[in-house]
Amino acid sequence: MSNVNYIAHLNGWFEKSYEDRRLSAVHMSLYMALFQFWNLNRFQNPFTIIREDIMKASKIGSKTTYTKCLKDLHTWQYIKYDPSFNPHRGSQVYLYTFGKGTVQVVGKVNGPIYKQYKHNKQVNKNVSQNKNYNEPL
């Protein structure tokens, strides 16, 4: 088992992806599905993926979109993708680590997502204090 901190990795991923304008919602969904399968495989690298399972988990309906996004994530160095081209053997995927104490240190506690969250929390706090809950919606 690899020494990956689940929360630190996700925080690092979200900090890195927040700044990357190339990523679409489909890339994000695909990465999260891959991350889940990596987690189920106890963060072993590489791990084997089966297209149908990853497409179902990521809610991607097109094989073309799936393949394009996998290749994008590989090219942009979020993952290492080694396609098998063999229907009886799954492709291999290696997820790079993000977060404190891992190979690639990405993001920090005061990053843009954290600042936005803090700002929204303060705004929501002020709004809820002024709300009269006896009024109808």
Short mmCIF file of C-alpha atoms in Angstrom, two decimals:
data_model
loop_
_atom_site.label_atom_id
_atom_site.label_comp_id
_atom_site.label_asym_id
_atom_site.label_seq_id
_atom_site.Cartn_x
_atom_site.Cartn_y
_atom_site.Cartn_z
CA MET A 1 0.00 0.00 0.00
CA SER A 2 1.21 3.44 -0.91
CA ASN A 3 1.49 6.18 1.68
CA VAL A 4 -1.22 8.49 0.29
CA ASN A 5 -3.27 10.80 2.48
CA TYR A 6 -6.79 10.71 1.00
CA ILE A 7 -7.81 14.21 2.11
CA ALA A 8 -4.45 15.84 1.37
CA HIS A 9 -4.47 14.29 -2.11
CA LEU A 10 -8.00 15.52 -2.87
CA ASN A 11 -7.19 18.99 -1.55
CA GLY A 12 -4.06 19.06 -3.72
CA TRP A 13 -6.03 17.84 -6.75
CA PHE A 14 -8.71 20.51 -6.30
CA GLU A 15 -6.11 23.27 -5.83
CA LYS A 16 -4.27 22.17 -8.98
CA SER A 17 -7.44 21.68 -11.05
CA TYR A 18 -8.88 25.03 -9.89
CA GLU A 19 -6.08 26.83 -11.72
CA ASP A 20 -6.14 24.67 -14.88
CA ARG A 21 -8.53 26.15 -17.45
CA ARG A 22 -8.07 23.16 -19.78
CA LEU A 23 -10.05 20.88 -17.47
CA SER A 24 -13.76 20.44 -18.11
CA ALA A 25 -16.45 18.90 -15.92
CA VAL A 26 -15.92 15.65 -17.82
CA HIS A 27 -12.20 15.63 -16.97
CA MET A 28 -13.06 16.29 -13.33
CA SER A 29 -15.63 13.49 -13.25
CA LEU A 30 -13.25 11.06 -14.92
CA TYR A 31 -10.44 11.91 -12.52
CA MET A 32 -12.73 11.43 -9.50
CA ALA A 33 -13.81 8.01 -10.81
CA LEU A 34 -10.16 7.04 -11.33
CA PHE A 35 -9.33 8.31 -7.86
CA GLN A 36 -12.10 6.16 -6.37
CA PHE A 37 -10.80 3.04 -8.14
CA TRP A 38 -7.25 3.91 -7.04
CA ASN A 39 -8.54 4.16 -3.47
CA LEU A 40 -10.31 0.79 -3.78
CA ASN A 41 -6.98 -0.64 -4.97
CA ARG A 42 -5.30 0.71 -1.81
CA PHE A 43 -3.45 3.39 -3.80
CA GLN A 44 -1.35 0.84 -5.66
CA ASN A 45 0.32 2.13 -8.83
CA PRO A 46 -0.30 1.15 -11.49
CA PHE A 47 -3.78 -0.30 -11.23
CA THR A 48 -5.95 -1.90 -13.90
CA ILE A 49 -9.07 -0.19 -15.17
CA ILE A 50 -11.96 -1.53 -17.20
CA ARG A 51 -13.48 1.05 -19.53
CA GLU A 52 -17.10 0.16 -18.83
CA ASP A 53 -16.63 0.49 -15.06
CA ILE A 54 -14.85 3.84 -15.25
CA MET A 55 -17.35 5.21 -17.78
CA LYS A 56 -20.24 4.17 -15.54
CA ALA A 57 -18.64 5.68 -12.42
CA SER A 58 -17.79 8.95 -14.18
CA LYS A 59 -21.16 9.15 -15.99
CA ILE A 60 -19.46 9.42 -19.39
CA GLY A 61 -21.63 7.95 -22.15
CA SER A 62 -19.29 8.24 -25.12
CA LYS A 63 -16.22 6.04 -25.68
CA THR A 64 -14.71 8.83 -27.77
CA THR A 65 -15.10 11.39 -24.97
CA TYR A 66 -13.79 8.90 -22.41
CA THR A 67 -10.67 8.15 -24.47
CA LYS A 68 -10.04 11.81 -25.28
CA CYS A 69 -10.28 12.83 -21.61
CA LEU A 70 -8.02 9.97 -20.47
CA LYS A 71 -5.43 11.04 -23.03
CA ASP A 72 -5.78 14.69 -21.95
CA LEU A 73 -5.23 13.79 -18.29
CA HIS A 74 -2.17 11.78 -19.36
CA THR A 75 -0.77 14.58 -21.55
CA TRP A 76 -1.34 17.18 -18.83
CA GLN A 77 0.43 14.89 -16.31
CA TYR A 78 -2.44 14.26 -13.92
CA ILE A 79 -2.18 10.52 -14.62
CA LYS A 80 -0.03 8.10 -16.57
CA TYR A 81 -2.25 6.09 -18.92
CA ASP A 82 -1.01 2.88 -20.55
CA PRO A 83 -3.75 1.53 -22.85
CA SER A 84 -3.74 -2.24 -23.38
CA PHE A 85 -5.62 -2.46 -26.73
CA ASN A 86 -6.55 -5.97 -25.58
CA PRO A 87 -10.21 -6.61 -24.74
CA HIS A 88 -9.23 -9.32 -22.22
CA ARG A 89 -6.71 -7.21 -20.34
CA GLY A 90 -7.52 -3.84 -18.81
CA SER A 91 -5.48 -0.71 -19.31
CA GLN A 92 -3.01 0.42 -16.66
CA VAL A 93 -3.30 3.77 -14.92
CA TYR A 94 -0.86 5.44 -12.56
CA LEU A 95 -2.13 8.39 -10.51
CA TYR A 96 0.41 10.97 -9.46
CA THR A 97 0.16 12.11 -5.87
CA PHE A 98 -0.83 15.61 -4.86
CA GLY A 99 -0.74 17.09 -1.39
CA LYS A 100 1.59 17.52 1.56
CA GLY A 101 4.16 14.82 2.13
CA THR A 102 3.86 13.37 -1.37
CA VAL A 103 5.97 13.51 -4.49
CA GLN A 104 4.25 16.56 -5.99
CA VAL A 105 3.36 19.28 -3.52
CA VAL A 106 0.43 21.25 -4.88
CA GLY A 107 -1.65 23.97 -3.31
CA LYS A 108 -1.64 25.38 0.18
CA VAL A 109 -4.17 26.06 2.88
CA ASN A 110 -4.49 29.69 1.81
CA GLY A 111 -5.06 28.79 -1.85
CA PRO A 112 -7.84 30.29 -4.01
CA ILE A 113 -10.42 27.63 -3.18
CA TYR A 114 -9.92 28.07 0.55
CA LYS A 115 -10.17 31.87 0.26
CA GLN A 116 -13.38 31.60 -1.78
CA TYR A 117 -14.85 29.12 0.72
CA LYS A 118 -13.99 31.41 3.63
CA HIS A 119 -15.53 34.38 1.82
CA ASN A 120 -18.74 32.48 1.02
CA LYS A 121 -18.98 31.20 4.57
CA GLN A 122 -18.76 34.76 5.90
CA VAL A 123 -21.37 36.03 3.40
CA ASN A 124 -23.71 33.15 4.20
CA LYS A 125 -23.24 33.77 7.91
CA ASN A 126 -24.27 37.42 7.53
CA VAL A 127 -27.28 36.56 5.39
CA SER A 128 -28.57 33.92 7.77
CA GLN A 129 -28.34 36.28 10.76
CA ASN A 130 -30.63 38.81 9.06
CA LYS A 131 -33.19 36.25 7.88
CA ASN A 132 -36.62 36.21 9.49
CA TYR A 133 -37.53 32.52 9.51
CA ASN A 134 -41.16 33.26 10.37
CA GLU A 135 -41.73 34.76 6.90
CA PRO A 136 -43.03 32.45 4.16
CA LEU A 137 -40.66 31.45 1.37
#
